[in-house]
PDB file of C-alpha atoms in Angstrom:
ATOM      1  CA  MET A   1      -2.910 110.463 -59.683  1.00  0.00           C
ATOM      2  CA  LYS A   2      -1.690 113.900 -58.710  1.00  0.00           C
ATOM      3  CA  LYS A   3       1.578 113.187 -60.467  1.00  0.00           C
ATOM      4  CA  ILE A   4      -0.233 112.272 -63.681  1.00  0.00           C
ATOM      5  CA  ILE A   5      -2.395 115.402 -63.619  1.00  0.00           C
ATOM      6  CA  SER A   6       0.612 117.638 -62.927  1.00  0.00           C
ATOM      7  CA  ILE A   7       2.264 116.258 -66.048  1.00  0.00           C
ATOM      8  CA  ILE A   8      -0.911 116.850 -68.085  1.00  0.00           C
ATOM      9  CA  VAL A   9      -1.187 120.488 -67.016  1.00  0.00           C
ATOM     10  CA  ILE A  10       2.473 121.221 -67.722  1.00  0.00           C
ATOM     11  CA  ILE A  11       2.556 119.545 -71.109  1.00  0.00           C
ATOM     12  CA  LEU A  12      -0.700 121.080 -72.300  1.00  0.00           C
ATOM     13  CA  SER A  13       0.666 124.531 -71.546  1.00  0.00           C
ATOM     14  CA  VAL A  14       3.829 124.040 -73.576  1.00  0.00           C
ATOM     15  CA  SER A  15       3.390 124.057 -77.329  1.00  0.00           C
ATOM     16  CA  SER A  16       6.657 122.216 -77.929  1.00  0.00           C
ATOM     17  CA  ALA A  17       5.646 119.086 -75.987  1.00  0.00           C
ATOM     18  CA  ASN A  18       6.845 115.914 -77.653  1.00  0.00           C
ATOM     19  CA  GLY A  19       3.572 114.050 -78.127  1.00  0.00           C
ATOM     20  CA  GLN A  20       3.161 112.596 -74.643  1.00  0.00           C
ATOM     21  CA  ILE A  21      -0.351 114.031 -74.475  1.00  0.00           C
ATOM     22  CA  LEU A  22      -2.709 114.207 -77.465  1.00  0.00           C
ATOM     23  CA  THR A  23      -5.782 116.447 -77.409  1.00  0.00           C
ATOM     24  CA  ASN A  24      -8.562 117.243 -79.882  1.00  0.00           C
ATOM     25  CA  SER A  25      -8.683 120.937 -79.066  1.00  0.00           C
ATOM     26  CA  VAL A  26      -6.650 123.754 -77.574  1.00  0.00           C
ATOM     27  CA  PRO A  27      -7.220 123.758 -73.802  1.00  0.00           C
ATOM     28  CA  ALA A  28      -8.302 126.908 -71.990  1.00  0.00           C
ATOM     29  CA  ASN A  29      -5.608 128.611 -69.956  1.00  0.00           C
ATOM     30  CA  ALA A  30      -7.421 128.304 -66.624  1.00  0.00           C
ATOM     31  CA  ILE A  31     -10.694 127.468 -64.895  1.00  0.00           C
ATOM     32  CA  ASN A  32     -10.170 129.571 -61.804  1.00  0.00           C
ATOM     33  CA  ASN A  33     -12.592 129.488 -58.868  1.00  0.00           C
ATOM     34  CA  SER A  34     -13.798 126.039 -59.862  1.00  0.00           C
ATOM     35  CA  ASN A  35     -13.793 122.654 -58.126  1.00  0.00           C
ATOM     36  CA  ALA A  36     -12.676 121.019 -61.379  1.00  0.00           C
ATOM     37  CA  PHE A  37      -8.962 120.846 -62.193  1.00  0.00           C
ATOM     38  CA  LEU A  38      -9.596 119.641 -65.762  1.00  0.00           C
ATOM     39  CA  ASP A  39     -12.745 120.081 -67.872  1.00  0.00           C
ATOM     40  CA  ALA A  40     -13.394 118.719 -71.362  1.00  0.00           C
ATOM     41  CA  SER A  41     -17.192 118.773 -71.206  1.00  0.00           C
ATOM     42  CA  THR A  42     -17.508 122.200 -72.798  1.00  0.00           C
ATOM     43  CA  ASN A  43     -16.109 120.835 -76.070  1.00  0.00           C
ATOM     44  CA  TYR A  44     -17.392 117.272 -76.109  1.00  0.00           C
ATOM     45  CA  SER A  45     -20.658 117.092 -74.149  1.00  0.00           C
ATOM     46  CA  SER A  46     -24.010 116.297 -75.783  1.00  0.00           C
ATOM     47  CA  PHE A  47     -25.317 119.361 -73.927  1.00  0.00           C
ATOM     48  CA  PHE A  48     -23.290 121.412 -76.369  1.00  0.00           C
ATOM     49  CA  GLY A  49     -24.563 119.586 -79.462  1.00  0.00           C
ATOM     50  CA  GLU A  50     -21.741 117.085 -79.982  1.00  0.00           C
ATOM     51  CA  ASN A  51     -22.686 113.938 -81.903  1.00  0.00           C
ATOM     52  CA  ASN A  52     -22.563 110.568 -80.148  1.00  0.00           C
ATOM     53  CA  ASN A  53     -19.777 109.268 -82.380  1.00  0.00           C
ATOM     54  CA  LYS A  54     -17.608 112.220 -81.329  1.00  0.00           C
ATOM     55  CA  HIS A  55     -18.086 111.948 -77.559  1.00  0.00           C
ATOM     56  CA  LYS A  56     -14.825 111.529 -75.712  1.00  0.00           C
ATOM     57  CA  GLY A  57     -13.482 109.408 -72.869  1.00  0.00           C
ATOM     58  CA  LEU A  58     -10.327 109.533 -70.811  1.00  0.00           C
ATOM     59  CA  VAL A  59      -7.793 106.905 -71.877  1.00  0.00           C
ATOM     60  CA  PHE A  60      -5.708 105.855 -68.873  1.00  0.00           C
ATOM     61  CA  PRO A  61      -2.122 104.664 -69.141  1.00  0.00           C
ATOM     62  CA  ASP A  62      -2.067 101.056 -67.979  1.00  0.00           C
ATOM     63  CA  VAL A  63       0.068  99.504 -65.254  1.00  0.00           C
ATOM     64  CA  ASN A  64       0.995  95.997 -64.192  1.00  0.00           C
ATOM     65  CA  LEU A  65       0.119  95.899 -60.495  1.00  0.00           C
ATOM     66  CA  ALA A  66       1.764  92.487 -60.146  1.00  0.00           C
ATOM     67  CA  THR A  67       5.131  94.246 -60.531  1.00  0.00           C
ATOM     68  CA  PHE A  68       4.301  97.926 -59.866  1.00  0.00           C
ATOM     69  CA  GLN A  69       6.506  99.797 -57.388  1.00  0.00           C
ATOM     70  CA  PHE A  70       6.106 103.367 -56.108  1.00  0.00           C
ATOM     71  CA  GLU A  71       8.673 106.106 -56.660  1.00  0.00           C
ATOM     72  CA  ASN A  72       9.110 108.018 -53.416  1.00  0.00           C
ATOM     73  CA  ILE A  73      11.965 110.377 -54.297  1.00  0.00           C
ATOM     74  CA  ILE A  74       9.718 113.443 -54.333  1.00  0.00           C
ATOM     75  CA  ALA A  75       7.152 112.187 -51.814  1.00  0.00           C
ATOM     76  CA  ASP A  76       8.626 114.559 -49.262  1.00  0.00           C
ATOM     77  CA  GLY A  77       5.617 115.753 -47.311  1.00  0.00           C
ATOM     78  CA  ILE A  78       5.027 118.648 -49.723  1.00  0.00           C
ATOM     79  CA  THR A  79       4.717 116.768 -53.016  1.00  0.00           C
ATOM     80  CA  PHE A  80       2.320 113.841 -52.596  1.00  0.00           C
ATOM     81  CA  PRO A  81       1.930 114.412 -48.837  1.00  0.00           C
ATOM     82  CA  SER A  82      -0.744 111.692 -48.690  1.00  0.00           C
ATOM     83  CA  TYR A  83       1.714 109.180 -50.139  1.00  0.00           C
ATOM     84  CA  TYR A  84      -0.548 108.456 -53.121  1.00  0.00           C
ATOM     85  CA  ASP A  85      -3.746 107.857 -51.142  1.00  0.00           C
ATOM     86  CA  GLY A  86      -6.579 107.782 -53.706  1.00  0.00           C
ATOM     87  CA  MET A  87      -4.396 107.306 -56.801  1.00  0.00           C
ATOM     88  CA  VAL A  88      -6.300 105.509 -59.578  1.00  0.00           C
ATOM     89  CA  VAL A  89      -4.716 103.166 -62.129  1.00  0.00           C
ATOM     90  CA  TYR A  90      -5.869 100.771 -64.828  1.00  0.00           C
ATOM     91  CA  ASN A  91      -4.308  97.385 -64.115  1.00  0.00           C
ATOM     92  CA  THR A  92      -3.640  94.862 -66.905  1.00  0.00           C
ATOM     93  CA  ALA A  93      -2.197  92.039 -64.798  1.00  0.00           C
ATOM     94  CA  THR A  94      -3.685  88.908 -63.295  1.00  0.00           C
ATOM     95  CA  GLY A  95      -1.824  87.785 -60.193  1.00  0.00           C
ATOM     96  CA  ASN A  96      -0.723  89.107 -56.813  1.00  0.00           C
ATOM     97  CA  THR A  97       0.964  92.391 -55.925  1.00  0.00           C
ATOM     98  CA  LEU A  98       4.471  92.196 -54.494  1.00  0.00           C
ATOM     99  CA  THR A  99       5.321  93.322 -50.962  1.00  0.00           C
ATOM    100  CA  THR A 100       9.059  93.971 -51.257  1.00  0.00           C
ATOM    101  CA  GLY A 101      10.610  97.346 -52.033  1.00  0.00           C
ATOM    102  CA  ILE A 102       8.455 100.498 -52.021  1.00  0.00           C
ATOM    103  CA  ARG A 103       5.156  98.647 -52.052  1.00  0.00           C
ATOM    104  CA  PRO A 104       2.233  97.911 -49.692  1.00  0.00           C
ATOM    105  CA  SER A 105       3.007  95.281 -47.060  1.00  0.00           C
ATOM    106  CA  THR A 106      -0.329  93.587 -47.837  1.00  0.00           C
ATOM    107  CA  THR A 107      -0.507  91.641 -51.086  1.00  0.00           C
ATOM    108  CA  THR A 108      -3.624  91.949 -53.241  1.00  0.00           C
ATOM    109  CA  ALA A 109      -4.976  89.501 -55.798  1.00  0.00           C
ATOM    110  CA  VAL A 110      -5.594  91.592 -58.920  1.00  0.00           C
ATOM    111  CA  THR A 111      -7.316  91.123 -62.273  1.00  0.00           C
ATOM    112  CA  PRO A 112      -7.590  93.579 -65.190  1.00  0.00           C
ATOM    113  CA  GLY A 113      -9.575  96.657 -64.243  1.00  0.00           C
ATOM    114  CA  PHE A 114      -9.435  99.908 -62.292  1.00  0.00           C
ATOM    115  CA  TYR A 115      -7.890 100.025 -58.818  1.00  0.00           C
ATOM    116  CA  TYR A 116      -7.298 102.818 -56.345  1.00  0.00           C
ATOM    117  CA  PHE A 117      -4.610 103.006 -53.713  1.00  0.00           C
ATOM    118  CA  SER A 118      -6.152 103.219 -50.240  1.00  0.00           C
ATOM    119  CA  ASN A 119      -3.541 104.708 -47.923  1.00  0.00           C
ATOM    120  CA  PRO A 120      -5.448 106.853 -45.374  1.00  0.00           C
ATOM    121  CA  ASN A 121      -2.532 106.813 -42.914  1.00  0.00           C
ATOM    122  CA  GLY A 122       0.090 107.726 -45.503  1.00  0.00           C
ATOM    123  CA  ALA A 123       0.431 111.354 -44.404  1.00  0.00           C
ATOM    124  CA  THR A 124       0.828 110.306 -40.760  1.00  0.00           C
ATOM    125  CA  ASN A 125       3.232 107.423 -41.292  1.00  0.00           C
ATOM    126  CA  SER A 126       5.043 108.880 -44.335  1.00  0.00           C
ATOM    127  CA  ASN A 127       5.044 105.615 -46.279  1.00  0.00           C
ATOM    128  CA  VAL A 128       3.089 103.455 -48.717  1.00  0.00           C
ATOM    129  CA  THR A 129       3.522 100.179 -46.840  1.00  0.00           C
ATOM    130  CA  ASP A 130       0.299 100.650 -44.846  1.00  0.00           C
ATOM    131  CA  GLY A 131      -1.788 101.096 -47.994  1.00  0.00           C
ATOM    132  CA  ILE A 132      -3.541  98.509 -50.105  1.00  0.00           C
ATOM    133  CA  TRP A 133      -4.685  98.280 -53.739  1.00  0.00           C
ATOM    134  CA  THR A 134      -8.489  98.161 -53.827  1.00  0.00           C
ATOM    135  CA  PRO A 135     -10.825  97.442 -56.775  1.00  0.00           C
ATOM    136  CA  LEU A 136     -12.631 100.519 -58.059  1.00  0.00           C
ATOM    137  CA  GLY A 137     -16.252 100.420 -59.153  1.00  0.00           C
ATOM    138  CA  ASN A 138     -19.195  98.071 -58.654  1.00  0.00           C
ATOM    139  CA  GLY A 139     -20.199  99.989 -55.534  1.00  0.00           C
ATOM    140  CA  SER A 140     -18.829  98.234 -52.458  1.00  0.00           C
ATOM    141  CA  VAL A 141     -18.544  94.824 -54.151  1.00  0.00           C
ATOM    142  CA  LYS A 142     -15.205  93.162 -53.505  1.00  0.00           C
ATOM    143  CA  ASN A 143     -14.024  89.673 -54.294  1.00  0.00           C
ATOM    144  CA  TYR A 144     -12.992  87.830 -51.132  1.00  0.00           C
ATOM    145  CA  THR A 145      -9.968  85.676 -51.867  1.00  0.00           C
ATOM    146  CA  THR A 146      -7.277  83.823 -49.926  1.00  0.00           C
ATOM    147  CA  THR A 147      -5.474  87.174 -49.792  1.00  0.00           C
ATOM    148  CA  PRO A 148      -6.911  89.396 -47.012  1.00  0.00           C
ATOM    149  CA  ILE A 149      -8.760  92.453 -48.274  1.00  0.00           C
ATOM    150  CA  LYS A 150     -10.321  95.504 -46.645  1.00  0.00           C
ATOM    151  CA  THR A 151     -14.117  95.429 -46.650  1.00  0.00           C
ATOM    152  CA  SER A 152     -16.365  98.476 -46.848  1.00  0.00           C
ATOM    153  CA  THR A 153     -17.263  98.048 -43.145  1.00  0.00           C
ATOM    154  CA  SER A 154     -15.756  99.628 -40.063  1.00  0.00           C
ATOM    155  CA  ILE A 155     -17.056  99.524 -36.495  1.00  0.00           C
ATOM    156  CA  ASP A 156     -16.204 102.454 -34.202  1.00  0.00           C
ATOM    157  CA  GLY A 157     -13.320 103.267 -36.508  1.00  0.00           C
ATOM    158  CA  ALA A 158     -11.972  99.688 -36.532  1.00  0.00           C
ATOM    159  CA  GLN A 159     -11.544  98.369 -40.083  1.00  0.00           C
ATOM    160  CA  VAL A 160     -13.103  95.006 -40.964  1.00  0.00           C
ATOM    161  CA  TRP A 161     -10.996  92.758 -43.189  1.00  0.00           C
ATOM    162  CA  ALA A 162     -12.013  89.524 -44.912  1.00  0.00           C
ATOM    163  CA  VAL A 163     -10.308  86.393 -46.162  1.00  0.00           C
ATOM    164  CA  LYS A 164     -11.521  83.214 -47.841  1.00  0.00           C
ATOM    165  CA  GLY A 165     -10.471  79.687 -46.880  1.00  0.00           C
ATOM    166  CA  SER A 166     -11.573  76.081 -47.010  1.00  0.00           C
ATOM    167  CA  PHE A 167     -11.619  72.920 -44.923  1.00  0.00           C
ATOM    168  CA  THR A 168     -12.680  69.284 -45.338  1.00  0.00           C
ATOM    169  CA  LEU A 169     -14.525  67.056 -42.860  1.00  0.00           C
ATOM    170  CA  PRO A 170     -13.922  63.352 -43.563  1.00  0.00           C
ATOM    171  CA  ILE A 171     -16.882  62.315 -41.389  1.00  0.00           C
ATOM    172  CA  ASP A 172     -19.995  63.973 -40.010  1.00  0.00           C
ATOM    173  CA  ASN A 173     -18.943  66.433 -37.329  1.00  0.00           C
ATOM    174  CA  ALA A 174     -21.500  66.707 -34.541  1.00  0.00           C
ATOM    175  CA  THR A 175     -19.470  69.221 -32.551  1.00  0.00           C
ATOM    176  CA  ALA A 176     -19.445  71.826 -35.327  1.00  0.00           C
ATOM    177  CA  VAL A 177     -15.853  72.719 -34.417  1.00  0.00           C
ATOM    178  CA  VAL A 178     -13.482  73.540 -37.259  1.00  0.00           C
ATOM    179  CA  SER A 179      -9.855  74.633 -37.207  1.00  0.00           C
ATOM    180  CA  ILE A 180      -8.835  77.441 -39.559  1.00  0.00           C
ATOM    181  CA  PRO A 181      -5.643  79.480 -40.095  1.00  0.00           C
ATOM    182  CA  LYS A 182      -5.435  82.678 -38.082  1.00  0.00           C
ATOM    183  CA  PRO A 183      -4.995  85.745 -40.327  1.00  0.00           C
ATOM    184  CA  ALA A 184      -1.891  87.835 -39.690  1.00  0.00           C
ATOM    185  CA  GLY A 185      -2.470  90.920 -37.573  1.00  0.00           C
ATOM    186  CA  ILE A 186      -5.946  89.905 -36.412  1.00  0.00           C
ATOM    187  CA  SER A 187      -7.146  91.754 -33.316  1.00  0.00           C
ATOM    188  CA  GLY A 188     -10.713  90.474 -33.109  1.00  0.00           C
ATOM    189  CA  TYR A 189     -13.401  88.491 -34.917  1.00  0.00           C
ATOM    190  CA  PHE A 190     -16.463  89.898 -36.699  1.00  0.00           C
ATOM    191  CA  LYS A 191     -18.216  87.107 -38.599  1.00  0.00           C
ATOM    192  CA  MET A 192     -17.591  83.769 -40.254  1.00  0.00           C
ATOM    193  CA  THR A 193     -19.790  82.396 -43.028  1.00  0.00           C
ATOM    194  CA  THR A 194     -19.489  78.759 -44.123  1.00  0.00           C
ATOM    195  CA  TYR A 195     -20.538  77.520 -47.553  1.00  0.00           C
ATOM    196  CA  GLN A 196     -21.016  74.125 -49.130  1.00  0.00           C
ATOM    197  CA  GLY A 197     -21.926  73.588 -52.761  1.00  0.00           C
ATOM    198  CA  GLY A 198     -22.235  77.319 -53.302  1.00  0.00           C
ATOM    199  CA  LYS A 199     -24.897  77.686 -50.589  1.00  0.00           C
ATOM    200  CA  THR A 200     -24.621  79.219 -47.133  1.00  0.00           C
ATOM    201  CA  PHE A 201     -24.377  76.537 -44.474  1.00  0.00           C
ATOM    202  CA  ARG A 202     -23.842  78.600 -41.355  1.00  0.00           C
ATOM    203  CA  SER A 203     -23.139  82.291 -40.808  1.00  0.00           C
ATOM    204  CA  GLU A 204     -22.605  82.767 -37.090  1.00  0.00           C
ATOM    205  CA  ILE A 205     -19.770  82.221 -34.665  1.00  0.00           C
ATOM    206  CA  SER A 206     -20.892  80.769 -31.363  1.00  0.00           C
ATOM    207  CA  SER A 207     -17.544  80.730 -29.595  1.00  0.00           C
ATOM    208  CA  LEU A 208     -13.817  80.951 -30.207  1.00  0.00           C
ATOM    209  CA  ALA A 209     -11.516  78.518 -28.445  1.00  0.00           C
ATOM    210  CA  ILE A 210      -8.418  80.724 -28.662  1.00  0.00           C
ATOM    211  CA  ASP A 211      -7.887  84.447 -28.163  1.00  0.00           C
ATOM    212  CA  PRO A 212      -6.947  86.053 -31.530  1.00  0.00           C
ATOM    213  CA  SER A 213      -4.005  87.827 -29.887  1.00  0.00           C
ATOM    214  CA  SER A 214      -2.290  84.538 -28.981  1.00  0.00           C
ATOM    215  CA  LEU A 215       0.726  83.255 -30.897  1.00  0.00           C
ATOM    216  CA  VAL A 216      -0.905  80.128 -32.327  1.00  0.00           C
ATOM    217  CA  THR A 217      -1.277  79.859 -36.095  1.00  0.00           C
ATOM    218  CA  THR A 218      -4.729  78.227 -36.153  1.00  0.00           C
ATOM    219  CA  VAL A 219      -7.923  78.814 -34.205  1.00  0.00           C
ATOM    220  CA  SER A 220     -10.861  76.558 -33.340  1.00  0.00           C
ATOM    221  CA  VAL A 221     -14.205  78.101 -34.259  1.00  0.00           C
ATOM    222  CA  VAL A 222     -17.587  76.840 -33.015  1.00  0.00           C
ATOM    223  CA  THR A 223     -20.395  77.826 -35.372  1.00  0.00           C
ATOM    224  CA  GLY A 224     -24.085  78.096 -34.572  1.00  0.00           C
ATOM    225  CA  ASN A 225     -26.159  80.271 -32.263  1.00  0.00           C
ATOM    226  CA  GLY A 226     -25.268  78.511 -29.037  1.00  0.00           C
ATOM    227  CA  LEU A 227     -28.818  77.260 -28.414  1.00  0.00           C
ATOM    228  CA  PHE A 228     -28.692  73.957 -30.241  1.00  0.00           C
ATOM    229  CA  SER A 229     -26.333  71.367 -31.646  1.00  0.00           C
ATOM    230  CA  GLU A 230     -25.776  71.035 -35.360  1.00  0.00           C
ATOM    231  CA  VAL A 231     -23.994  68.535 -37.530  1.00  0.00           C
ATOM    232  CA  TYR A 232     -21.580  69.371 -40.308  1.00  0.00           C
ATOM    233  CA  PRO A 233     -22.090  66.662 -42.956  1.00  0.00           C
ATOM    234  CA  ALA A 234     -18.852  65.166 -44.246  1.00  0.00           C
ATOM    235  CA  GLY A 235     -17.562  67.087 -47.242  1.00  0.00           C
ATOM    236  CA  ASP A 236     -15.670  70.095 -48.528  1.00  0.00           C
ATOM    237  CA  TYR A 237     -16.458  73.576 -47.245  1.00  0.00           C
ATOM    238  CA  THR A 238     -15.524  77.142 -48.106  1.00  0.00           C
ATOM    239  CA  TYR A 239     -15.668  79.975 -45.596  1.00  0.00           C
ATOM    240  CA  THR A 240     -15.204  83.719 -45.412  1.00  0.00           C
ATOM    241  CA  LEU A 241     -13.834  85.097 -42.180  1.00  0.00           C
ATOM    242  CA  GLU A 242     -14.408  88.784 -41.431  1.00  0.00           C
ATOM    243  CA  TYR A 243     -12.236  90.204 -38.703  1.00  0.00           C
ATOM    244  CA  PHE A 244     -10.699  93.316 -37.203  1.00  0.00           C
ATOM    245  CA  LYS A 245      -7.099  94.252 -37.807  1.00  0.00           C
TER     246      LYS A 245
END
């Protein structure tokens, strides 16, 4: 985002710019001693008598996050020292982000809309691989998919992630034990919610048969509150697993 704004400021100050930026009025030279780096409200706000049909919005250049790759040539600790943490883009793609090249190491399922790049450790680690593309807007609402995603929750500084999965029980399961894939990088469990037919079936974990730090690829999860037995009716189930990473 900083790169985009730098280009805007430079081009608006040069009268011979070749049409990369279009504006409806001549911008002021400076807005010193202000928290705003760019202000169009003085010209276009209803507070200044502008008609509704002449109100203005910011038109973002669009990107395809399914193929997008960062350019790190000038990310040298002085320019973009945060390694793009907080950069906002409008994505037009439907698919998954790539993890090769100069990209985050965590893939994200994306659909058209605004996303921001969450890379809070970028300045410390001097890279973009630790970051992740995160949907922007709708408060803290995020779509849990089979691709792990950061939630809006952290406990004592430990980030909670979430992933969606499914399993099938061919017969009634009186033990309420299910085996699910273990997410990569998991360091501890937070909560598992099981659904059937779009309704919550169970939302507690009673016990975990295997330590999350072990090398196995699946874990056995016992659901319930530990005070009584329950039966999983035969059928198809969906679950969301929230965990620390």
